[in-house]
Coordinates of C-alpha atoms and ligand atoms in Angstrom, one line a residue:
M23 CA 6.8 -58.2 -128.5
N24 CA 6.8 -57.2 -132.0
E25 CA 9.0 -54.2 -132.4
A26 CA 8.4 -51.3 -134.5
D27 CA 11.0 -49.1 -135.5
F28 CA 9.9 -45.7 -134.2
I29 CA 8.5 -44.1 -131.2
W30 CA 7.0 -40.7 -130.2
M31 CA 8.2 -39.2 -127.3
N32 CA 7.4 -35.6 -125.8
G33 CA 7.1 -34.0 -129.6
E34 CA 10.1 -36.2 -131.2
I35 CA 10.2 -39.3 -133.3
V36 CA 12.9 -41.3 -131.8
R37 CA 14.4 -45.0 -132.6
W38 CA 12.5 -47.6 -130.8
E39 CA 15.5 -48.8 -128.8
D40 CA 16.3 -45.2 -127.9
A41 CA 12.9 -44.4 -126.1
R42 CA 14.0 -44.4 -122.6
V43 CA 13.3 -43.0 -119.1
H44 CA 15.1 -42.2 -116.0
V45 CA 15.1 -45.1 -113.0
L46 CA 13.5 -42.1 -110.7
T47 CA 10.5 -41.3 -113.3
H48 CA 7.8 -40.8 -110.8
A49 CA 5.3 -43.1 -112.5
L50 CA 7.5 -45.9 -112.3
H51 CA 7.6 -45.6 -108.4
Y52 CA 3.9 -44.6 -108.0
G53 CA 1.8 -45.6 -110.8
S54 CA 1.2 -42.0 -111.8
G55 CA 0.4 -42.3 -115.6
V56 CA -2.9 -42.6 -117.6
F57 CA -2.9 -44.6 -121.1
E58 CA -5.0 -45.8 -123.7
G59 CA -5.0 -48.6 -125.9
I60 CA -6.2 -48.1 -129.7
R61 CA -6.3 -50.0 -132.7
A62 CA -5.8 -49.2 -136.3
Y63 CA -6.9 -51.4 -139.1
E64 CA -6.1 -52.0 -142.8
T65 CA -9.0 -51.0 -145.1
D66 CA -9.8 -50.2 -148.4
R67 CA -9.8 -46.4 -147.4
G68 CA -6.4 -46.9 -146.0
T69 CA -5.0 -47.6 -142.4
A70 CA -8.0 -46.6 -140.2
V71 CA -7.6 -45.8 -136.7
F72 CA -10.7 -47.1 -134.6
R73 CA -12.6 -44.1 -132.5
H74 CA -9.3 -42.4 -132.4
R75 CA -10.7 -39.1 -131.0
D76 CA -13.0 -41.2 -128.5
H77 CA -9.8 -42.5 -127.2
L78 CA -7.9 -39.3 -127.1
A79 CA -10.8 -38.0 -125.4
R80 CA -10.7 -40.5 -122.8
L81 CA -7.0 -40.4 -122.2
A82 CA -7.6 -36.5 -121.5
R83 CA -10.4 -37.1 -118.9
S84 CA -8.1 -40.0 -117.3
A85 CA -5.4 -37.2 -116.9
E86 CA -7.8 -34.8 -115.5
L87 CA -9.2 -36.9 -112.9
Y88 CA -5.6 -37.5 -111.8
Y89 CA -5.0 -33.6 -111.8
M90 CA -2.6 -33.8 -114.9
D91 CA -2.2 -31.4 -117.3
L92 CA -1.5 -32.9 -120.6
P93 CA 1.4 -30.9 -122.5
F94 CA -0.1 -31.6 -125.9
T95 CA -3.5 -31.1 -127.2
Q96 CA -5.7 -33.9 -128.4
E97 CA -5.3 -33.0 -131.8
K98 CA -1.5 -33.0 -131.8
L99 CA -1.5 -36.3 -130.3
R100 CA -3.8 -37.6 -133.3
E101 CA -1.6 -36.1 -135.9
A102 CA 1.5 -37.5 -133.9
T103 CA -0.1 -41.0 -134.0
H104 CA -0.6 -40.6 -137.7
E105 CA 2.7 -39.6 -138.3
L106 CA 4.2 -42.6 -136.2
I107 CA 2.1 -45.1 -138.1
R108 CA 3.4 -43.5 -141.5
R109 CA 7.1 -43.7 -140.1
N110 CA 6.9 -47.2 -139.0
E111 CA 5.1 -48.2 -142.2
L112 CA 2.5 -50.1 -140.5
R113 CA -1.0 -50.9 -142.3
S114 CA -2.5 -52.3 -139.0
C115 CA -1.6 -51.6 -135.7
Y116 CA -1.9 -51.2 -131.9
I117 CA -1.6 -47.9 -130.4
R118 CA -0.3 -47.1 -126.9
P119 CA -0.3 -43.4 -126.1
I120 CA 0.6 -42.9 -122.2
A121 CA 1.3 -39.7 -120.3
F122 CA 3.0 -40.1 -116.8
R123 CA 4.7 -38.0 -114.4
G124 CA 8.4 -38.2 -115.2
Y125 CA 11.9 -37.3 -113.5
G126 CA 12.1 -34.4 -111.4
E127 CA 10.7 -34.8 -107.8
M128 CA 10.2 -37.9 -105.5
G129 CA 7.1 -38.3 -102.9
L130 CA 3.4 -38.5 -103.5
F131 CA 2.6 -34.9 -104.2
P132 CA 3.0 -35.1 -108.0
L133 CA 2.0 -31.8 -109.3
N134 CA 5.5 -30.5 -109.8
T135 CA 6.8 -33.2 -111.9
P136 CA 7.0 -32.8 -115.3
V137 CA 4.3 -34.5 -117.4
E138 CA 5.8 -36.8 -120.5
V139 CA 3.9 -38.1 -123.1
V140 CA 4.8 -41.1 -125.3
I141 CA 3.1 -43.0 -128.4
A142 CA 3.9 -46.4 -129.3
V143 CA 2.5 -48.4 -132.3
W144 CA 3.4 -52.0 -133.0
P145 CA 1.9 -55.1 -134.6
W146 CA -0.5 -57.1 -132.3
G147 CA -2.8 -59.7 -133.1
A148 CA -5.8 -61.3 -131.1
Y149 CA -5.0 -60.4 -127.7
L150 CA -7.1 -63.6 -126.3
G151 CA -6.2 -65.9 -129.4
E152 CA -7.7 -66.5 -132.7
E153 CA -8.9 -69.6 -131.2
G154 CA -10.6 -67.9 -128.7
Q155 CA -12.1 -65.2 -131.1
R156 CA -13.6 -68.2 -133.2
H157 CA -14.8 -70.9 -130.3
G158 CA -14.9 -68.6 -127.1
I159 CA -12.7 -68.5 -124.2
R160 CA -12.7 -70.0 -120.6
V161 CA -13.3 -67.5 -117.9
K162 CA -12.7 -67.6 -114.0
V163 CA -14.4 -65.4 -111.4
S164 CA -11.6 -63.9 -109.5
S165 CA -11.4 -63.8 -106.0
W166 CA -10.1 -60.4 -106.3
R167 CA -12.7 -57.7 -106.2
R168 CA -12.5 -54.6 -109.0
M169 CA -11.2 -51.8 -107.1
S170 CA -13.7 -49.9 -104.9
P171 CA -15.0 -46.5 -106.2
D172 CA -13.8 -45.4 -102.6
S173 CA -10.4 -46.1 -103.3
F174 CA -9.7 -45.1 -106.9
I175 CA -11.5 -43.7 -110.0
P176 CA -12.5 -46.9 -112.0
Q177 CA -13.4 -44.7 -114.8
A178 CA -10.0 -43.7 -115.3
K179 CA -7.5 -45.6 -117.5
A180 CA -4.7 -45.1 -114.8
C181 CA -1.3 -47.3 -114.5
G182 CA -1.4 -47.6 -111.0
Q183 CA -5.0 -49.1 -111.2
Y184 CA -4.0 -52.0 -113.5
L185 CA -2.1 -53.7 -110.5
N186 CA -5.7 -54.8 -109.7
S187 CA -6.4 -56.1 -113.2
I188 CA -2.9 -57.8 -113.0
L189 CA -3.9 -59.7 -109.8
A190 CA -6.6 -61.1 -111.2
K191 CA -5.1 -62.0 -114.4
V192 CA -2.3 -63.8 -113.0
E193 CA -4.8 -65.6 -110.7
S194 CA -6.9 -67.0 -113.6
A195 CA -3.8 -67.9 -115.8
K196 CA -2.5 -69.8 -113.0
A197 CA -5.5 -71.8 -112.7
G198 CA -5.7 -72.3 -116.2
Y199 CA -8.2 -70.0 -117.5
D200 CA -7.9 -67.7 -120.6
E201 CA -9.4 -64.4 -118.6
A202 CA -10.5 -63.5 -115.3
I203 CA -14.0 -61.7 -114.3
L204 CA -14.2 -59.3 -111.3
L205 CA -16.9 -58.6 -109.4
D206 CA -17.3 -55.1 -107.8
D207 CA -17.2 -54.4 -104.0
Q208 CA -20.9 -55.0 -103.9
G209 CA -20.3 -58.5 -105.5
H210 CA -22.1 -57.8 -109.0
V211 CA -20.6 -58.7 -112.2
S212 CA -18.0 -55.7 -113.0
E213 CA -15.6 -56.6 -116.0
G214 CA -12.8 -58.5 -117.3
S215 CA -9.1 -57.6 -116.4
G216 CA -9.2 -55.5 -119.5
E217 CA -12.6 -56.0 -121.2
N218 CA -16.0 -55.2 -120.4
V219 CA -18.8 -58.0 -120.3
F220 CA -22.2 -58.7 -121.8
V221 CA -24.6 -61.5 -120.9
V222 CA -27.3 -62.7 -123.3
R223 CA -30.5 -64.2 -121.6
D224 CA -33.9 -64.9 -123.1
G225 CA -32.9 -62.8 -126.2
V226 CA -31.9 -59.6 -124.2
I227 CA -28.5 -58.3 -123.9
S228 CA -27.5 -57.0 -120.4
T229 CA -24.2 -55.3 -119.6
P230 CA -22.8 -53.9 -115.7
P231 CA -23.7 -50.0 -115.5
A232 CA -21.2 -47.4 -114.8
T233 CA -22.1 -47.8 -111.3
A234 CA -20.2 -51.4 -111.3
S235 CA -16.8 -49.8 -111.3
I236 CA -16.5 -50.3 -114.8
L237 CA -14.0 -48.6 -117.3
E238 CA -16.7 -47.4 -119.7
G239 CA -15.2 -49.1 -122.9
I240 CA -15.3 -47.8 -126.4
T241 CA -15.8 -51.2 -127.7
S242 CA -18.5 -51.7 -125.4
A243 CA -20.4 -48.2 -126.7
S244 CA -19.7 -49.5 -130.2
V245 CA -21.1 -53.0 -129.5
K246 CA -24.3 -51.4 -127.9
Q247 CA -24.7 -49.3 -131.1
I248 CA -24.1 -52.3 -133.1
A249 CA -26.5 -54.2 -131.0
A250 CA -29.4 -51.7 -131.1
D251 CA -28.7 -51.3 -134.9
L252 CA -29.4 -55.2 -135.5
G253 CA -32.7 -54.6 -133.5
F254 CA -31.5 -56.5 -130.2
E255 CA -32.5 -55.1 -126.8
V256 CA -29.4 -53.9 -124.7
V257 CA -30.0 -53.2 -120.9
E258 CA -27.5 -51.6 -118.5
R259 CA -28.2 -53.5 -115.1
D260 CA -26.6 -55.2 -112.2
I261 CA -25.6 -58.7 -113.0
A262 CA -25.4 -61.5 -110.6
R263 CA -22.4 -64.0 -110.5
G264 CA -24.9 -66.9 -111.1
E265 CA -26.6 -65.2 -114.0
L266 CA -23.3 -65.9 -115.9
F267 CA -23.5 -69.4 -115.6
Q268 CA -27.2 -69.6 -116.8
A269 CA -26.4 -67.3 -119.5
D270 CA -27.7 -68.1 -123.2
E271 CA -24.7 -66.4 -124.3
M272 CA -21.8 -64.4 -123.1
F273 CA -19.0 -62.1 -124.7
L274 CA -16.2 -59.9 -123.6
T275 CA -15.2 -56.6 -125.5
G276 CA -12.0 -54.3 -125.4
T277 CA -9.8 -52.9 -127.9
A278 CA -7.0 -55.4 -127.3
A279 CA -9.5 -58.5 -127.1
E280 CA -12.0 -57.0 -129.6
V281 CA -15.3 -59.2 -129.3
V282 CA -14.6 -62.4 -127.7
P283 CA -17.3 -65.0 -126.9
V284 CA -16.9 -66.9 -123.5
R285 CA -17.8 -70.6 -123.7
E286 CA -17.1 -71.2 -120.0
V287 CA -17.6 -69.8 -116.8
D288 CA -15.9 -71.4 -113.6
D289 CA -16.5 -74.8 -115.3
H290 CA -19.8 -74.2 -116.3
L291 CA -20.3 -74.7 -120.0
L292 CA -22.0 -72.0 -121.9
G293 CA -21.1 -73.5 -125.3
E294 CA -19.9 -72.4 -128.9
P295 CA -20.5 -68.7 -129.4
G296 CA -24.3 -68.1 -129.9
E297 CA -26.3 -66.3 -132.6
L298 CA -26.4 -63.0 -131.1
T299 CA -22.6 -63.0 -130.2
Q300 CA -21.7 -64.1 -133.6
A301 CA -23.9 -61.4 -135.3
I302 CA -22.5 -58.7 -133.3
Q303 CA -19.0 -60.0 -133.7
K304 CA -19.7 -60.0 -137.7
R305 CA -21.0 -56.7 -137.6
F306 CA -18.0 -55.2 -135.5
F307 CA -15.3 -56.7 -137.6
E308 CA -17.1 -55.3 -140.8
A309 CA -17.3 -51.8 -139.0
I310 CA -13.4 -51.7 -138.2
K311 CA -12.7 -52.9 -141.5
G312 CA -14.6 -50.1 -143.2
Q313 CA -17.1 -52.5 -144.8
R314 CA -20.2 -50.5 -143.7
E315 CA -21.2 -47.0 -144.4
E316 CA -23.1 -46.5 -141.2
Y317 CA -19.9 -46.8 -139.0
L318 CA -17.5 -45.0 -141.2
E319 CA -17.7 -42.0 -138.9
W320 CA -15.6 -44.3 -136.4
L321 CA -12.8 -44.5 -138.5
D322 CA -9.8 -42.2 -138.9
I323 CA -8.1 -42.7 -141.8
V324 CA -4.2 -42.0 -141.6
D325 CA -3.4 -39.8 -144.6
V326 CA -0.3 -41.5 -146.5
E327 CA 0.1 -38.6 -148.7
Q328 CA 1.4 -36.5 -146.1
P329 CA 5.3 -35.8 -146.3
S330 CA 7.1 -37.7 -143.5
V331 CA 9.6 -36.4 -141.3
S332 CA 13.2 -36.6 -142.7
Q333 CA 15.3 -39.3 -141.5
E334 CA 18.2 -36.8 -140.6
Q335 CA 15.7 -35.5 -137.8
V336 CA 15.3 -38.5 -136.0
G337 CA 16.5 -38.3 -132.3
T338 CA 17.5 -34.6 -132.2
A339 CA 15.5 -34.1 -129.2
Ligands
LIG407 N1 -12.0 -52.5 -118.9 C1 -10.5 -52.4 -118.7 C2 -10.2 -52.5 -117.0 C3 -9.9 -51.9 -119.6 O1 -8.5 -52.1 -119.4 C4 -10.4 -52.1 -120.7 C5 -9.5 -51.7 -122.1 N2 -9.4 -50.6 -122.5 C6 -11.8 -52.2 -121.3 C7 -12.6 -52.4 -120.1 C8 -12.3 -52.0 -122.8 O2 -12.2 -50.6 -122.9 P1 -12.2 -50.2 -124.5 O3 -13.1 -51.3 -125.0 O4 -12.2 -48.8 -124.6 O5 -10.7 -50.7 -124.9

């Protein structure tokens, strides 16, 4: 990975290589953590964190769903992220806040285990490749179903839940595809291993509803807004696997992946990115780069004028 210089750990900025945890950390054994994936982009107004407050609000919701009290407010985490971006001198980056049950007690009752919070930032390019973003990716419907809401809370972005995504991702990669699409426990289209799904048929854009065990994506919400602003109809409804093969267009959305066209599903050719996909993709990239007034409220600009913590304070925790 692309290392940066510093990581924010429980209120302190420490060197990248010093951000360590004990091997008996609760989350390492039981997946008892929640996290976010956020991006910051270089804009004319400075480095802009995309929908920062929305991501931190989802982090807090994920924590609450697993009975975890966050020891820092969302505002404190927001300021810490700004500080970290400044200290690492990054103009654009991926941001990974994680809150997890730390060292102190083993066993499945987690509520007495201290909660640790870490924020890392580092440069990360197109998750599914530049080529994929331009010409579309090849996806495969996974033999693994997206976790049932009877067993987990799909709306939470929780660490252990990603074992489900990992099974699907590995399966699709070993079979030679770029990404996996998971069906929900009812057999309806749910989402990618780390992206929401959109299909276009006869000029109408459809995406699975919250009841299809999806993580309600922030990119997806932005794309829905953009599509509506462009005058396209967006419908949330159950989508059958077979509809993917017959789609006029299909694309995936996610913070890491951004907006990625799909050119092939289960070896059915959809072709090069279509008109709607391209229009949405173009508007999305303009929005994240601060090139459109109407979406400026999505950008949280990192103030470079703020004084940084002095070098001597590093690692004094
Ligand atoms: N679904 C899953 C399982 C994900 O991990 C992600 C990435 N966070 C998404 C959907 C897309 O969410 P967002 O647009 O908020 O990144």
